[in-house]
PDB file of C-alpha atoms and ligand atoms in Angstrom:
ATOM      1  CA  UNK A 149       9.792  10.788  12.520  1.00 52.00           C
ATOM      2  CA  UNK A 150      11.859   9.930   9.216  1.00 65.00           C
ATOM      3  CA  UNK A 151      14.676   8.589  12.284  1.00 85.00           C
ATOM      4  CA  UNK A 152      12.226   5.481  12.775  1.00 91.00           C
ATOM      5  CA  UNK A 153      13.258   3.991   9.579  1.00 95.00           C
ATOM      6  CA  UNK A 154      17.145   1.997   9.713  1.00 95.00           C
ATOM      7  CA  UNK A 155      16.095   0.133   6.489  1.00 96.00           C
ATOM      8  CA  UNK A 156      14.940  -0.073   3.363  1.00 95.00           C
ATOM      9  CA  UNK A 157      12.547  -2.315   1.134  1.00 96.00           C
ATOM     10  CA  UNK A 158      12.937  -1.808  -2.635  1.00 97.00           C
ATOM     11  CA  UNK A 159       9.851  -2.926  -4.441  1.00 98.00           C
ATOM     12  CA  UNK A 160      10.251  -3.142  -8.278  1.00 97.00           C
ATOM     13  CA  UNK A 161       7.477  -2.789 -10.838  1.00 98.00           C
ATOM     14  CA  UNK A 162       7.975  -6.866 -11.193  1.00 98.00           C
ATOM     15  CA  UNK A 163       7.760  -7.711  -7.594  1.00 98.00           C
ATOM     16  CA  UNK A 164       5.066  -5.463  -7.154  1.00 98.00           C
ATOM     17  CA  UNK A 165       2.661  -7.109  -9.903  1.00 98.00           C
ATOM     18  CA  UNK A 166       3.984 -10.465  -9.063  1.00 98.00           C
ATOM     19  CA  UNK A 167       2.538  -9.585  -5.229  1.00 98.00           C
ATOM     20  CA  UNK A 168      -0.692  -8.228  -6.130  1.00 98.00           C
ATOM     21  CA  UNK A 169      -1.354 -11.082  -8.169  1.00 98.00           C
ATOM     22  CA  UNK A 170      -0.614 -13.638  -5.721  1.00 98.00           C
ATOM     23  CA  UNK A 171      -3.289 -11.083  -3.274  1.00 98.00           C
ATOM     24  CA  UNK A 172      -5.629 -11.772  -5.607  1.00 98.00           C
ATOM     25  CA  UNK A 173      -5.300 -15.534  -5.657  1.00 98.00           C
ATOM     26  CA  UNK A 174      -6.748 -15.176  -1.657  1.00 97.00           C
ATOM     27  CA  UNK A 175      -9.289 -12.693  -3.176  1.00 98.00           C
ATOM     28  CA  UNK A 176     -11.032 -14.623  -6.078  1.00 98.00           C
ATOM     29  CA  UNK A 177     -13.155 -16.754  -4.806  1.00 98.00           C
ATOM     30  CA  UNK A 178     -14.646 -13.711  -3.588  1.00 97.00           C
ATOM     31  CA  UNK A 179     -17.758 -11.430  -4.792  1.00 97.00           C
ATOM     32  CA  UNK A 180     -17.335  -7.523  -4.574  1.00 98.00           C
ATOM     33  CA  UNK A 181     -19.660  -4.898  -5.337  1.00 98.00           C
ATOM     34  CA  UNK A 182     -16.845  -2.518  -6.360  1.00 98.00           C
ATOM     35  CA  UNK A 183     -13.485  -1.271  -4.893  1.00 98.00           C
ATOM     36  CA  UNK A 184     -11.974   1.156  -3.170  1.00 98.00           C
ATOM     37  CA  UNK A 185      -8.918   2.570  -3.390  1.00 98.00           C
ATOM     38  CA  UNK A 186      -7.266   4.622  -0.565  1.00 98.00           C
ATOM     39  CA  UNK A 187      -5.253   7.801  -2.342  1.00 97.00           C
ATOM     40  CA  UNK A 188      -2.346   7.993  -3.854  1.00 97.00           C
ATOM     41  CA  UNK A 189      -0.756   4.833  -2.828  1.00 97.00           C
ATOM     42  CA  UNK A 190      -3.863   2.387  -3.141  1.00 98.00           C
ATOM     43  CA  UNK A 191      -4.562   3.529  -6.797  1.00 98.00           C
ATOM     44  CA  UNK A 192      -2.344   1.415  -8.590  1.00 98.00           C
ATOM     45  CA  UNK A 193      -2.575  -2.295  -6.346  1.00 98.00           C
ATOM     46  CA  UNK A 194      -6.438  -1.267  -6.987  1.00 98.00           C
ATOM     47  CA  UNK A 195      -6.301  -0.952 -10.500  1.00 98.00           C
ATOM     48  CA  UNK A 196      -4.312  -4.637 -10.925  1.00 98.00           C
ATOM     49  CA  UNK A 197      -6.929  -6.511  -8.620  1.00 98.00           C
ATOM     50  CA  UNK A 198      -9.503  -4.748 -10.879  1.00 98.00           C
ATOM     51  CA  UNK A 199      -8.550  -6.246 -13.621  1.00 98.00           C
ATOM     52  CA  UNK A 200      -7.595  -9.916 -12.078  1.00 98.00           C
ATOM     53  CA  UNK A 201     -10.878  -9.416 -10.583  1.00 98.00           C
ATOM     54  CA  UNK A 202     -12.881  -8.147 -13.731  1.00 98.00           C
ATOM     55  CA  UNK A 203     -14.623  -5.597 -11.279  1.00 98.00           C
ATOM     56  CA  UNK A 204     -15.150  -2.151 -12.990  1.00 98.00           C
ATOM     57  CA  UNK A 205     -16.565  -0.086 -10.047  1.00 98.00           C
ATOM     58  CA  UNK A 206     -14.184   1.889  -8.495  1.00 98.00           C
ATOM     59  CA  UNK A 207     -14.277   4.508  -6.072  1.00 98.00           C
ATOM     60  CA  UNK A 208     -11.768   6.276  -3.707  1.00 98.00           C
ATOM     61  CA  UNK A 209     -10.982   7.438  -0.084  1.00 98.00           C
ATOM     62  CA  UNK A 210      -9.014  10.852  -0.657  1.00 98.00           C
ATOM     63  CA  UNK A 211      -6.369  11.176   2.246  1.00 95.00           C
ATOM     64  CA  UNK A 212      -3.204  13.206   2.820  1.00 90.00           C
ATOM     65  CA  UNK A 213      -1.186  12.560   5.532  1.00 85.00           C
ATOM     66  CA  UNK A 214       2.538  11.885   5.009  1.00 78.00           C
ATOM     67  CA  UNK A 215       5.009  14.520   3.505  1.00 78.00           C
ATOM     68  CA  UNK A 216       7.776  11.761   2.387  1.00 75.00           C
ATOM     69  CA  UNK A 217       8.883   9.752   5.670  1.00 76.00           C
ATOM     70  CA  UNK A 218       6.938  12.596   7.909  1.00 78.00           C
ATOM     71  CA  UNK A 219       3.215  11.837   8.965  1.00 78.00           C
ATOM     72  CA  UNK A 220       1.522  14.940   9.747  1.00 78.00           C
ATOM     73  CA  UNK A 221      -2.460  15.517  10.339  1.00 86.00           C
ATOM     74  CA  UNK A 222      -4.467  13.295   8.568  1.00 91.00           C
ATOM     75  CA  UNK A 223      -6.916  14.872   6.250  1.00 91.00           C
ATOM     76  CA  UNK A 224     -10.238  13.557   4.197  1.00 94.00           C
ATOM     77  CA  UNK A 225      -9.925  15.238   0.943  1.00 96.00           C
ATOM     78  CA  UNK A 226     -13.675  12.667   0.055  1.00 98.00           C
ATOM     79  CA  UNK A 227     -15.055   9.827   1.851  1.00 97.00           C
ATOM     80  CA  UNK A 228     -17.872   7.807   0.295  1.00 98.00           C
ATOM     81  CA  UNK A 229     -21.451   7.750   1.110  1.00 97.00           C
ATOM     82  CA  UNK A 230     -21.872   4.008   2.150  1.00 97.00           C
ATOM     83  CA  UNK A 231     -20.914   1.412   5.069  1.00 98.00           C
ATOM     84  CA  UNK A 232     -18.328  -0.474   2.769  1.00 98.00           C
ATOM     85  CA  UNK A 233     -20.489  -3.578   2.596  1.00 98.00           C
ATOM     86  CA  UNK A 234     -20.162  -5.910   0.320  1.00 98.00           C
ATOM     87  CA  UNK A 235     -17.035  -3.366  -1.008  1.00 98.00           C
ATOM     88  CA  UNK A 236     -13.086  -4.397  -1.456  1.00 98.00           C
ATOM     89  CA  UNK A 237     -11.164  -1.629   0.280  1.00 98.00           C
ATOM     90  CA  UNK A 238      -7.493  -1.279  -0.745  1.00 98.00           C
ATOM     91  CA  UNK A 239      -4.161  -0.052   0.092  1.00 98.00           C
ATOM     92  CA  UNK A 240      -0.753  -0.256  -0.838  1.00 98.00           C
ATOM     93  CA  UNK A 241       0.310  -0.544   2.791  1.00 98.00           C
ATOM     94  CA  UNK A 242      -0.482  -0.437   6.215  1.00 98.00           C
ATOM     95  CA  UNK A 243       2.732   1.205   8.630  1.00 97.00           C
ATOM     96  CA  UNK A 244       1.564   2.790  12.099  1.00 95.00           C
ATOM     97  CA  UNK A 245      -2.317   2.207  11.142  1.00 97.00           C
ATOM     98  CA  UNK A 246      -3.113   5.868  11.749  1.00 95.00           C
ATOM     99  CA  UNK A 247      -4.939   5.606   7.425  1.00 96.00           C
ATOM    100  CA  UNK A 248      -6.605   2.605   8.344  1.00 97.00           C
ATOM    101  CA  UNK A 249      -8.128   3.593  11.257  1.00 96.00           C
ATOM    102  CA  UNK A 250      -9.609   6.294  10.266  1.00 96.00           C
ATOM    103  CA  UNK A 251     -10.821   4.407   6.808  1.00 97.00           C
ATOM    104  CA  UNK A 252     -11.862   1.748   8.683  1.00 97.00           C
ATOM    105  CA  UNK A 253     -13.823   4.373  10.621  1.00 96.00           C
ATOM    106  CA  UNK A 254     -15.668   5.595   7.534  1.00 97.00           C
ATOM    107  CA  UNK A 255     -16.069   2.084   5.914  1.00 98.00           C
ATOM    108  CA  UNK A 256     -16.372  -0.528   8.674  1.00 98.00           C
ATOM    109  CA  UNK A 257     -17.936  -3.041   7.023  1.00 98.00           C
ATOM    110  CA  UNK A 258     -15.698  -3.361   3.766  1.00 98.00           C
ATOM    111  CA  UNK A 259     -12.730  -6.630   3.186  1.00 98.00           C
ATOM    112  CA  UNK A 260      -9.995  -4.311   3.887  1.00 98.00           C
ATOM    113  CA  UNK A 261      -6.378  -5.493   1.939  1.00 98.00           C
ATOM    114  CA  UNK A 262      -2.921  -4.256   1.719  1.00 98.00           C
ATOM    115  CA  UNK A 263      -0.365  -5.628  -0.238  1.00 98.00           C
ATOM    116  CA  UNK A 264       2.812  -4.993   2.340  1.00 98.00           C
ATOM    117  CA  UNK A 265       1.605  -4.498   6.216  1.00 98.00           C
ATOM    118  CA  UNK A 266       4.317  -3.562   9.259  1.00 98.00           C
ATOM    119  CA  UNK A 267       3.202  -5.114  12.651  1.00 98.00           C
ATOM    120  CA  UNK A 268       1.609  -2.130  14.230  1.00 98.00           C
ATOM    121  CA  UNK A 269      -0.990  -1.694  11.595  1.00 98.00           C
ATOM    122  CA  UNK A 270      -1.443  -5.439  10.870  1.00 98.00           C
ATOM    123  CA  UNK A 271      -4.570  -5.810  13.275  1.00 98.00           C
ATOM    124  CA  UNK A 272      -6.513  -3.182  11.052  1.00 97.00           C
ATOM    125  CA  UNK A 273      -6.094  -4.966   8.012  1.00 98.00           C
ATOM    126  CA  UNK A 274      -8.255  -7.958   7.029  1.00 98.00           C
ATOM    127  CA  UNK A 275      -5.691  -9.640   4.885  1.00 98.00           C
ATOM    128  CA  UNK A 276      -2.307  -8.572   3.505  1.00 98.00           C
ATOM    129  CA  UNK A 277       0.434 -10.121   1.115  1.00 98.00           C
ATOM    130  CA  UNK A 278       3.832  -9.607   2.964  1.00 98.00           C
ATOM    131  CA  UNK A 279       5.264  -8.639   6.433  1.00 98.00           C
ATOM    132  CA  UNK A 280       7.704  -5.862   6.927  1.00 98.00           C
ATOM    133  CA  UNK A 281       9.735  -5.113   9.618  1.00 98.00           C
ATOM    134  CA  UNK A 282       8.687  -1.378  11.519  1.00 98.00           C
ATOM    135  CA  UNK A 283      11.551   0.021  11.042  1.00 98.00           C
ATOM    136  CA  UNK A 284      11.825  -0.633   7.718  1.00 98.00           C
ATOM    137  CA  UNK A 285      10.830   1.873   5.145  1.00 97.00           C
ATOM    138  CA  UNK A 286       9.343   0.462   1.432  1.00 98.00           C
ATOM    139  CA  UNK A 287      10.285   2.362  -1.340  1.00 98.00           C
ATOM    140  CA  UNK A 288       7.684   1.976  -4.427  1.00 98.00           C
ATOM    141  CA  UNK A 289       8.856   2.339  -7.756  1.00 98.00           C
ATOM    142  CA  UNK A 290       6.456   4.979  -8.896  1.00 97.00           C
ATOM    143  CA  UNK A 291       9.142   7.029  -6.107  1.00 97.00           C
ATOM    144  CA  UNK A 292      12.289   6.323  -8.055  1.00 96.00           C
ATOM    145  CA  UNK A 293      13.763   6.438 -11.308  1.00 95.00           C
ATOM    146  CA  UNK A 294      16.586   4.697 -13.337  1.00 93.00           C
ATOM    147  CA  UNK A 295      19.690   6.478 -12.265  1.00 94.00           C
ATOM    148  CA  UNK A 296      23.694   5.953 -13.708  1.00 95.00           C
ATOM    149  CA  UNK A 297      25.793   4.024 -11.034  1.00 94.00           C
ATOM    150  CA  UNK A 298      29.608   4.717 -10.887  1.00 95.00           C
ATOM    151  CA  UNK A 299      31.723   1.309 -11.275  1.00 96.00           C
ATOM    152  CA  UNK A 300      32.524  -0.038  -8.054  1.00 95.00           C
ATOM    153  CA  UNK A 301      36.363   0.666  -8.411  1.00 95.00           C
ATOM    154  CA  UNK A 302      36.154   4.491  -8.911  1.00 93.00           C
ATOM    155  CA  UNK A 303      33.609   4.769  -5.525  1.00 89.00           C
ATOM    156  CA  UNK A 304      36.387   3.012  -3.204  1.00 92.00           C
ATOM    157  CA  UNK A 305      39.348   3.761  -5.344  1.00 89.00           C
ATOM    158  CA  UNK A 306      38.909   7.538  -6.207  1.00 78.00           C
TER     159      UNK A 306
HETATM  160  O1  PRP B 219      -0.289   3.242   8.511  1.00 96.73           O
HETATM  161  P1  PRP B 219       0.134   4.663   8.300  1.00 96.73           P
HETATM  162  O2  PRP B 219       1.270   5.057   9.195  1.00 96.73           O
HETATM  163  O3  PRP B 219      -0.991   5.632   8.345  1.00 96.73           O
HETATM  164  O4  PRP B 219       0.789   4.740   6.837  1.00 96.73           O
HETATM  165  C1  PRP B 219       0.231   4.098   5.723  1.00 96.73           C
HETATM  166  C2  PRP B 219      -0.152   5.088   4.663  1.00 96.73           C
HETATM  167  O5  PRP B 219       0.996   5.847   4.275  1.00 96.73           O
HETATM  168  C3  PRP B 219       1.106   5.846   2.856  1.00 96.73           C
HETATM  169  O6  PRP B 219       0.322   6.882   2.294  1.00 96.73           O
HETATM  170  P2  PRP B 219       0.807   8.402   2.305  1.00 96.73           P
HETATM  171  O7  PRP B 219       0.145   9.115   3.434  1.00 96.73           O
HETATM  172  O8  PRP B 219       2.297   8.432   2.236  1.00 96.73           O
HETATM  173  O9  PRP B 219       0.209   9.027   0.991  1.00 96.73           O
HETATM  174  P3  PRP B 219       0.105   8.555  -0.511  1.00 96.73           P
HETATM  175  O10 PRP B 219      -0.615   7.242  -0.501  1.00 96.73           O
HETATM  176  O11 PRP B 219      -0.666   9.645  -1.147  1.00 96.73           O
HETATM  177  O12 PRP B 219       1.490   8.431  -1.040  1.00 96.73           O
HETATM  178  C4  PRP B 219       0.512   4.533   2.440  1.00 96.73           C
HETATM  179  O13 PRP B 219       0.047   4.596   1.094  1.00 96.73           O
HETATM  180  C5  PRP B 219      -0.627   4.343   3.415  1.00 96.73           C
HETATM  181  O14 PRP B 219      -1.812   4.941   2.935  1.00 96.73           O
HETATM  182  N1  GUN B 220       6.509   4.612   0.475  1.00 96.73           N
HETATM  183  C1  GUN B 220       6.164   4.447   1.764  1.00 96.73           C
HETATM  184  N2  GUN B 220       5.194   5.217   2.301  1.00 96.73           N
HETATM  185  C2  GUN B 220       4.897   4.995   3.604  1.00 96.73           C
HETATM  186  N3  GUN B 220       4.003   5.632   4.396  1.00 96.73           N
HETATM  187  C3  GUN B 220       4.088   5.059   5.615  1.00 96.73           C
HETATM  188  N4  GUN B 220       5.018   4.099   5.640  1.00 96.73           N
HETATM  189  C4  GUN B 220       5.537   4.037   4.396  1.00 96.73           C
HETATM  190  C5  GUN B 220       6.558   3.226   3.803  1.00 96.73           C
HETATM  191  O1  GUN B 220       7.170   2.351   4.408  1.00 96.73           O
HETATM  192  N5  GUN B 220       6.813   3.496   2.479  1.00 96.73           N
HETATM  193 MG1   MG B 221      -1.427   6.187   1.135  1.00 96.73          MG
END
């Protein structure tokens, strides 16, 4: 599976916050009862449209499904007990739409939002920020660190 990906997206913290907040811009006019936030990866866009949003009800959709770049079964760790209506439903992104179907499944009636969406899961989502190619793989920051990088001379020159 990881041999579907030939690039990469690197999101910073910056460009990450910079995105969610223009999301919210298309969000505000809005009225939620509370959000949802799809686990792990939906956690933190949820908790910046919370607070551009001032909502403080907050639930979550508890999935595992990929192991790094390798989608296996998908599994409901919790669902919640309503329809979604009238709820925000959130996700970091939306790649072969495999988590958003089955979300959507439990929560059909809730304004579902990614920030980054790839064309195959696009149609699930009611609104997302930016496009990315399918083949393209987004790395988050909360994935990587700060490492040392050797000067450009000693990589070709060594
Ligand atoms: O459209 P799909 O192909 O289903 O992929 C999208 C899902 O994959 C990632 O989650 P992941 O399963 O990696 O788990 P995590 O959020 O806990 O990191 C991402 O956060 C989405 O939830
Ligand atoms: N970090 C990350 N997780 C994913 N899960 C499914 N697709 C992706 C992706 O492009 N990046
Ligand atoms: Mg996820």
């Amino acid at each position: 599976m990881a041999n579907r990906y030939h690039q990469h997206f690197t999101v910073s913290w910056d460009q990450l916050h910079r995105d969610v907040r223009e999301l919210c811009h298309r969000l505000v006019e809005r009225d939620f009862k509370g959000i949802v936030a799809i686990t792990r990866g939906g956690l933190i866009p949820a908790a910046l449209i919370a607070r551009e949003l001032n909502v403080r009800l907050i639930d979550t959709v508890c999935i595992s499904s990929y192991d790094h770049m390798n989608q296996g079964g998908l599994d409901v760790l919790k669902g919640v007990d309503h329809d979604g209506e009238g709820w925000l439903l959130v996700d970091d992104l939306v790649d072969t739409g495999k988590t958003a179907r089955k979300v959507r499944e439990m929560l059909p009636k809730a304004h579902f939002v990614t920030v980054y969406a790839k064309p195959e899961g696009r149609p699930l989502v009611d609104q997302y920020l930016t496009e990315v190619a399918q083949d393209c793989w987004i790395q988050f920051p909360w994935d990587m660190g700060i490492a040392y990088v050797e000067p450009l001379v000693d990589q070709v020159k060594r």
